Short mmCIF file of C-alpha atoms and ligand atoms in Angstrom, two decimals:
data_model
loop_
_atom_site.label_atom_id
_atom_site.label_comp_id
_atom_site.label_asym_id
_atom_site.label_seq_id
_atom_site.Cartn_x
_atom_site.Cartn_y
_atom_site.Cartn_z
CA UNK A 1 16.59 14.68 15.84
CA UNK A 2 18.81 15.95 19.03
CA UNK A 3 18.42 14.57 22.20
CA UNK A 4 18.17 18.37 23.59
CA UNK A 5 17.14 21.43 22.11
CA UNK A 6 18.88 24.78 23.09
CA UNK A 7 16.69 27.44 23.82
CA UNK A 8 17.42 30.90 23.99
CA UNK A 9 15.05 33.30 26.42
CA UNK A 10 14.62 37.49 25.70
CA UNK A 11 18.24 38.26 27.90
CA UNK A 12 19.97 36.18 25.59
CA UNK A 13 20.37 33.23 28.31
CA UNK A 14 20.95 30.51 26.68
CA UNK A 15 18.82 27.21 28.29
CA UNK A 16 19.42 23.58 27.35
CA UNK A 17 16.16 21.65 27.40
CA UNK A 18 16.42 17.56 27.26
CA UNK A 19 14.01 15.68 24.88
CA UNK A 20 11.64 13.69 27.16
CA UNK A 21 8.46 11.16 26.40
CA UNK A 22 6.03 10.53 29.16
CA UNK A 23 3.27 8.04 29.27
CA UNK A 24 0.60 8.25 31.56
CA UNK A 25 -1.54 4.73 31.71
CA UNK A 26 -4.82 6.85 32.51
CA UNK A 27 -5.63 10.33 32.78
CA UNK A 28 -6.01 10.40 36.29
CA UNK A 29 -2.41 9.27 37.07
CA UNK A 30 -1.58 13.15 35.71
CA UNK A 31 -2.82 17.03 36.73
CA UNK A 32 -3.60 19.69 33.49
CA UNK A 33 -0.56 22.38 35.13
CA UNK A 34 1.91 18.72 34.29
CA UNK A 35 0.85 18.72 30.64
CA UNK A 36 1.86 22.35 30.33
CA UNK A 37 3.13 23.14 27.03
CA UNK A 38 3.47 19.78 25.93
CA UNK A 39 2.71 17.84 22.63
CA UNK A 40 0.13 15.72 24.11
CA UNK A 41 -1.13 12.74 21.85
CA UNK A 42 -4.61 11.15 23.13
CA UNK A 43 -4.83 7.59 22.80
CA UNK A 44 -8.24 5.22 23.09
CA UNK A 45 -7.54 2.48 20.57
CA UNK A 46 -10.50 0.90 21.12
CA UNK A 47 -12.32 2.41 20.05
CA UNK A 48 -12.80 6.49 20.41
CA UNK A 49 -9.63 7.46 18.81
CA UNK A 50 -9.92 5.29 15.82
CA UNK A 51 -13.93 6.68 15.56
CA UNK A 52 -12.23 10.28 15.58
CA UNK A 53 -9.57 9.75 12.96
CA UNK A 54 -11.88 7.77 10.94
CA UNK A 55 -14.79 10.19 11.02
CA UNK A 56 -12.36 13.24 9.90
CA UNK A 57 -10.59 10.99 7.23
CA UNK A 58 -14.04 10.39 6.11
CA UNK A 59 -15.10 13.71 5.51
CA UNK A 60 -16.47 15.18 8.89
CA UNK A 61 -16.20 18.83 9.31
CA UNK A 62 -15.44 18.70 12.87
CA UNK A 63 -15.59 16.24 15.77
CA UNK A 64 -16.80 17.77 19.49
CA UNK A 65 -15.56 16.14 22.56
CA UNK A 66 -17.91 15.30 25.30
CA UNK A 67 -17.91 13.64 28.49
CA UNK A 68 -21.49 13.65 28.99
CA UNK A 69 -24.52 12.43 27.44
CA UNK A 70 -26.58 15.77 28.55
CA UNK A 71 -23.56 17.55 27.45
CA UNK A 72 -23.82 16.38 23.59
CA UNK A 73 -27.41 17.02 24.06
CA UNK A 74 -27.14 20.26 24.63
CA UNK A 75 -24.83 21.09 22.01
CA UNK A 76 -26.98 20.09 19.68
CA UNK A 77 -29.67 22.19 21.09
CA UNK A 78 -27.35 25.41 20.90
CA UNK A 79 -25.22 24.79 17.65
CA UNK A 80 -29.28 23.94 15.72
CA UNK A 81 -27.78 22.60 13.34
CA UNK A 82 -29.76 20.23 11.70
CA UNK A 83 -26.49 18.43 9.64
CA UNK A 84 -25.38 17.57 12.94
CA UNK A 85 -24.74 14.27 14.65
CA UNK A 86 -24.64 12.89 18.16
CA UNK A 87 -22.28 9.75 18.48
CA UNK A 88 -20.73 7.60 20.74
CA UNK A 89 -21.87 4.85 23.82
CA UNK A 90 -21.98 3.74 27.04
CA UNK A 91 -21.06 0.46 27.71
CA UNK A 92 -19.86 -0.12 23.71
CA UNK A 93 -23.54 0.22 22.39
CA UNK A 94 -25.08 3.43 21.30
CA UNK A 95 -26.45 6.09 23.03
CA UNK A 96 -30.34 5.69 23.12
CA UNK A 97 -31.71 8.86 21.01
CA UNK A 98 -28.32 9.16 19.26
CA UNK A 99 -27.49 8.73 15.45
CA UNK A 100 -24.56 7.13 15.30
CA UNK A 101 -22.28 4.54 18.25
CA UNK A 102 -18.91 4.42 18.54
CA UNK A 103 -17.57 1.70 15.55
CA UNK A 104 -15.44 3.85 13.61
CA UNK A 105 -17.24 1.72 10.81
CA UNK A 106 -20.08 3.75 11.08
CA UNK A 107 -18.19 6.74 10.40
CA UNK A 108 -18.02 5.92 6.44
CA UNK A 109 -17.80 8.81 3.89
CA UNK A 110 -21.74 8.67 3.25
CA UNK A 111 -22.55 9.31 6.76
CA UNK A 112 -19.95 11.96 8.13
CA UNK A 113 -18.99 14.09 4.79
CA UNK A 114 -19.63 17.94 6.01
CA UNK A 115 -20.95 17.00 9.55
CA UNK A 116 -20.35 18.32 12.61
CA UNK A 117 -20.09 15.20 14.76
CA UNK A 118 -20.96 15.72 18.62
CA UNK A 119 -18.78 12.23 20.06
CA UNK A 120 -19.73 11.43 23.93
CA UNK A 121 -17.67 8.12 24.67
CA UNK A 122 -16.71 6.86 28.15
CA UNK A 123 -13.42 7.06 28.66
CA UNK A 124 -11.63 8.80 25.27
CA UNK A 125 -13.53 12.12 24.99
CA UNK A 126 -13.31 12.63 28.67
CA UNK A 127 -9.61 12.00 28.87
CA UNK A 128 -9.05 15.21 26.66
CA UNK A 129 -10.15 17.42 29.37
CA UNK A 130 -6.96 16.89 31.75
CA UNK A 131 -5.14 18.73 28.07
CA UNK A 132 -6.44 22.02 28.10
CA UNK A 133 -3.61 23.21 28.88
CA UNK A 134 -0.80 21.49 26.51
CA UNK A 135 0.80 23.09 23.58
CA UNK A 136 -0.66 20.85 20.93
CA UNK A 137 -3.55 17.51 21.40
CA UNK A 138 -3.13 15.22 18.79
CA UNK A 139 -5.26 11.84 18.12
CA UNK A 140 -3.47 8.68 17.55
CA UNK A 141 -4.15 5.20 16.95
CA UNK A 142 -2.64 2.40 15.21
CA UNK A 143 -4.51 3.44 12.14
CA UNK A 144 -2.79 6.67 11.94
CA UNK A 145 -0.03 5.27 13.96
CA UNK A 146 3.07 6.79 11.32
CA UNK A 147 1.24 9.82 10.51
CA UNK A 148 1.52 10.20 14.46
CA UNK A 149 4.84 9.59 14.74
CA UNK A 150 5.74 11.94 12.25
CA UNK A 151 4.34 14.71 14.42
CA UNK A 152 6.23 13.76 17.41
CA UNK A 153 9.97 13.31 15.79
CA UNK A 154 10.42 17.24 16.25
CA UNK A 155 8.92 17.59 19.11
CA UNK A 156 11.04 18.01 22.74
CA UNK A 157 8.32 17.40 25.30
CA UNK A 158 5.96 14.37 24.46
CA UNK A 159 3.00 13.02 26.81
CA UNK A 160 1.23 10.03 25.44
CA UNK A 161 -1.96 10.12 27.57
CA UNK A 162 -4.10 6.57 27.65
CA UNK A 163 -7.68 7.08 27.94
CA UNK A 164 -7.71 3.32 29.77
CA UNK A 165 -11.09 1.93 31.04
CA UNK A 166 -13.76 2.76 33.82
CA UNK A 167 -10.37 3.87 36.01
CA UNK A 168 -8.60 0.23 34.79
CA UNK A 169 -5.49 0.51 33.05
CA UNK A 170 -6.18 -0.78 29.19
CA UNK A 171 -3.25 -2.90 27.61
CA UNK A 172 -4.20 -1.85 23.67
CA UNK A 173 -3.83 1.64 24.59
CA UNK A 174 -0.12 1.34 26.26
CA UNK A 175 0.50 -1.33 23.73
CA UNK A 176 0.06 1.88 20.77
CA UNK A 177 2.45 4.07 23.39
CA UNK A 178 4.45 1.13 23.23
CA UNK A 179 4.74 1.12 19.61
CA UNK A 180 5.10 5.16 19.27
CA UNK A 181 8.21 4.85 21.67
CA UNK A 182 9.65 1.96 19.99
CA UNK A 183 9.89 3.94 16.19
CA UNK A 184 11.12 7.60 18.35
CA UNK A 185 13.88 5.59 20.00
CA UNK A 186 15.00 3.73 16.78
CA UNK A 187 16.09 7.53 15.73
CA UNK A 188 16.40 9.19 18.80
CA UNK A 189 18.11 6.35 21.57
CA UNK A 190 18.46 9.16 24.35
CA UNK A 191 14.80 10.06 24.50
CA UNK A 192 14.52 10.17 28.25
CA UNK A 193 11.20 8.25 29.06
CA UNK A 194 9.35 8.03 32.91
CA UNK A 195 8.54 4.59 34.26
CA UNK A 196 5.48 4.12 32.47
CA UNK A 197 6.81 4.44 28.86
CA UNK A 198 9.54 1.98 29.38
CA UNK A 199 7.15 -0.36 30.92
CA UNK A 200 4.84 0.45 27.91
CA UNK A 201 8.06 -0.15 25.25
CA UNK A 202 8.91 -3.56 27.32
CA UNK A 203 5.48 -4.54 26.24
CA UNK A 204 5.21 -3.51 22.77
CA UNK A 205 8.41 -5.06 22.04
CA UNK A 206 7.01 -8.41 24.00
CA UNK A 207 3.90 -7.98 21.40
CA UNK A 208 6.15 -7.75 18.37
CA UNK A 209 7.72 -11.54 19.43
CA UNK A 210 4.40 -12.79 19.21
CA UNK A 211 3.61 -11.17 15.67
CA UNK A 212 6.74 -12.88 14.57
CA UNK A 213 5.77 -15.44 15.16
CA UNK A 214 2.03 -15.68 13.78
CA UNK A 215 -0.01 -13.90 16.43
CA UNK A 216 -2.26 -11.67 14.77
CA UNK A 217 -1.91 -7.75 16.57
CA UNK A 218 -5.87 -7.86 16.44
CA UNK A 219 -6.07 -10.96 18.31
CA UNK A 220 -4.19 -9.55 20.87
CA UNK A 221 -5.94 -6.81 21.28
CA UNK A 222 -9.32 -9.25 21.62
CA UNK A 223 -7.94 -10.57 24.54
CA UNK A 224 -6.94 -6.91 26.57
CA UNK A 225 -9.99 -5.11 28.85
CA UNK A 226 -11.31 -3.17 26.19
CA UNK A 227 -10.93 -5.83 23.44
CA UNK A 228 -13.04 -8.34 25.58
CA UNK A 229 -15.17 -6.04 26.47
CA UNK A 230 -16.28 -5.26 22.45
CA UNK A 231 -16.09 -8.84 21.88
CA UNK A 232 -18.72 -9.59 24.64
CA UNK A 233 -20.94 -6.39 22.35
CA UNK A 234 -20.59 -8.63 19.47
CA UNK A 235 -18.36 -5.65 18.03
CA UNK A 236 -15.31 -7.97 17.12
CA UNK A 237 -15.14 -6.45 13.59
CA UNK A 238 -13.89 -3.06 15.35
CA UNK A 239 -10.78 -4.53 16.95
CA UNK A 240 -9.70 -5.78 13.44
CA UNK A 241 -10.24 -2.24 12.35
CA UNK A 242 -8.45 -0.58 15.10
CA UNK A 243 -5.82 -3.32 14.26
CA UNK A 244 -4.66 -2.20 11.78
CA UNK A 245 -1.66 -0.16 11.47
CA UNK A 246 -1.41 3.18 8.99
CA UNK A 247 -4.73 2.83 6.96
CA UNK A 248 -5.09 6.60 7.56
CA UNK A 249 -2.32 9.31 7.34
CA UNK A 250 -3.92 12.36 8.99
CA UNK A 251 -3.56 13.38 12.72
CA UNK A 252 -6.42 15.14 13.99
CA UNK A 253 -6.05 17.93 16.57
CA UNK A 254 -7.67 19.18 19.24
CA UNK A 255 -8.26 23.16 19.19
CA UNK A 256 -8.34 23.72 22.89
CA UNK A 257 -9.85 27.13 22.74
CA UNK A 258 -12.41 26.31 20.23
CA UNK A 259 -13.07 22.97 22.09
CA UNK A 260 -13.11 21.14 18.70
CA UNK A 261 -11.25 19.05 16.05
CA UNK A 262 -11.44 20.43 13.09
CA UNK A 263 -10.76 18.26 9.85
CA UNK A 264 -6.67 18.08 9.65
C1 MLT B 1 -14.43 4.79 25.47
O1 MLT B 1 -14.31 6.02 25.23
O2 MLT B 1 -14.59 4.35 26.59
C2 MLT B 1 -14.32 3.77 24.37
O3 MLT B 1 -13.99 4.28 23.18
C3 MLT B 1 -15.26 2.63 24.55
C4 MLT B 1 -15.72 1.97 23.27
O4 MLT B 1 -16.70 2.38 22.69
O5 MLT B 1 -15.10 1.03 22.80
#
């Protein structure tokens, strides 16, 4: 893949444009009119990124983004349709009056095949809205980690945006930007990255020390904001899930204008 990509505009000037990945450690360290035409990839490890991959590996029709709780009730008011779900949580447990929470083990075949799945979670499905403007919104997680990366080797203009916590930076999700820019630089060393994704590849490579040497990525993840925070739910199963890397090898993307993600 080359470092820079020569474009050529309708006079027939010829522009050189340089291959650059930005992270930004939560959405609001970045404005919509900066994600511009970018391939944007939307990361909330634990746990709404892994629930949305999941849920359309599973079978879902289509997942719909919401911030709020009123907001997915709605939409279920005007869609009437009555195959559809409401998902997702506040504070890790589910939604009173909703059918499903936010464990992408919930999301199994049985429950999601053909449904239209409303998801209101705290932090991921907000984070989307700063993309409306980007060129392409992808989902990523280590369980669709390669499938990810696969997307992003021909693309010139990367943004890994981390959904984070409550406003608190969250070290699973730059830990999975971490280990996106680690595999693009291994075929791409000029990749020009801002301050945040070397920071986040100095810490993915720090994480890949300590699963040489036994550490389990999972327990790892336990011990970061969000991981303790599902641990003190009693949802410890979920961080083995979202643990583990490439059990799924679809990308699910965002359709801006439709405000949906249909199944890949
Ligand atoms: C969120 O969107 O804040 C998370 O996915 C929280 C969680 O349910 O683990």
């Amino acid at each position: 893949v080359p470092t820079v990509k020569l474009t050529v505009d309708n006079r027939g000037n010829v522009g050189v444009t340089e291959r650059r990945l930005d992270v930004f450690f939560l959405p609001m360290l970045v404005q919509s009119e900066a994600l511009r035409g970018r391939s944007v990839v939307v990361i909330d490890v634990l746990r709404a990124s892994s629930t949305i991959v999941t849920a359309l590996h599973n079978g879902a029709a289509q997942v719909i983004p919401c911030g709020e709780i009123q907001d997915a009730e709605a939409m279920r008011f005007v869609l009437n349709d009555s195959g559809l779900l409401l998902g997702g949580e506040r504070k890790g447990l589910k939604i009173e009056g909703f059918d499903l929470g936010n464990s992408p083990l919930e999301y199994s075949p049985n429950a999601v095949r053909g449904k239209t799945i409303v998801l209101a979670t705290t932090n991921g499905t907000p984070a989307m809205n700063v993309c409306r403007e980007a060129k392409a919104v992808w989902i990523g997680s280590f369980v669709n980690a390669s499938a990810v990366l696969q997307r992003l080797t021909a693309q010139t203009q990367i943004t890994l945006l981390c959904a984070g916590t409550n406003g608190e930076i969250t070290g699973e999700d730059v830990l999975f930007a971490g280990c996106l820019i680690e595999r693009l630089r291994q075929s791409d060393g000029d990749l020009r990255l801002n301050d945040q994704a070397s920071m986040a590849q100095l810490a993915w490579r720090q994480t890949t020390q300590a699963i040489a040497s036994g550490t389990r990525l999972a327990d790892i993840l336990a011990d970061m904001h969000g991981g303790r925070n599902l641990v003190r739910a009693g949802l410890r199963s979920d961080i083995d899930y979202c643990a583990t890397l490439d059990l799924i090898d679809t990308v699910p993307q965002l359709d801006v204008d439709a405000w949906s993600i249909p199944v890949p």
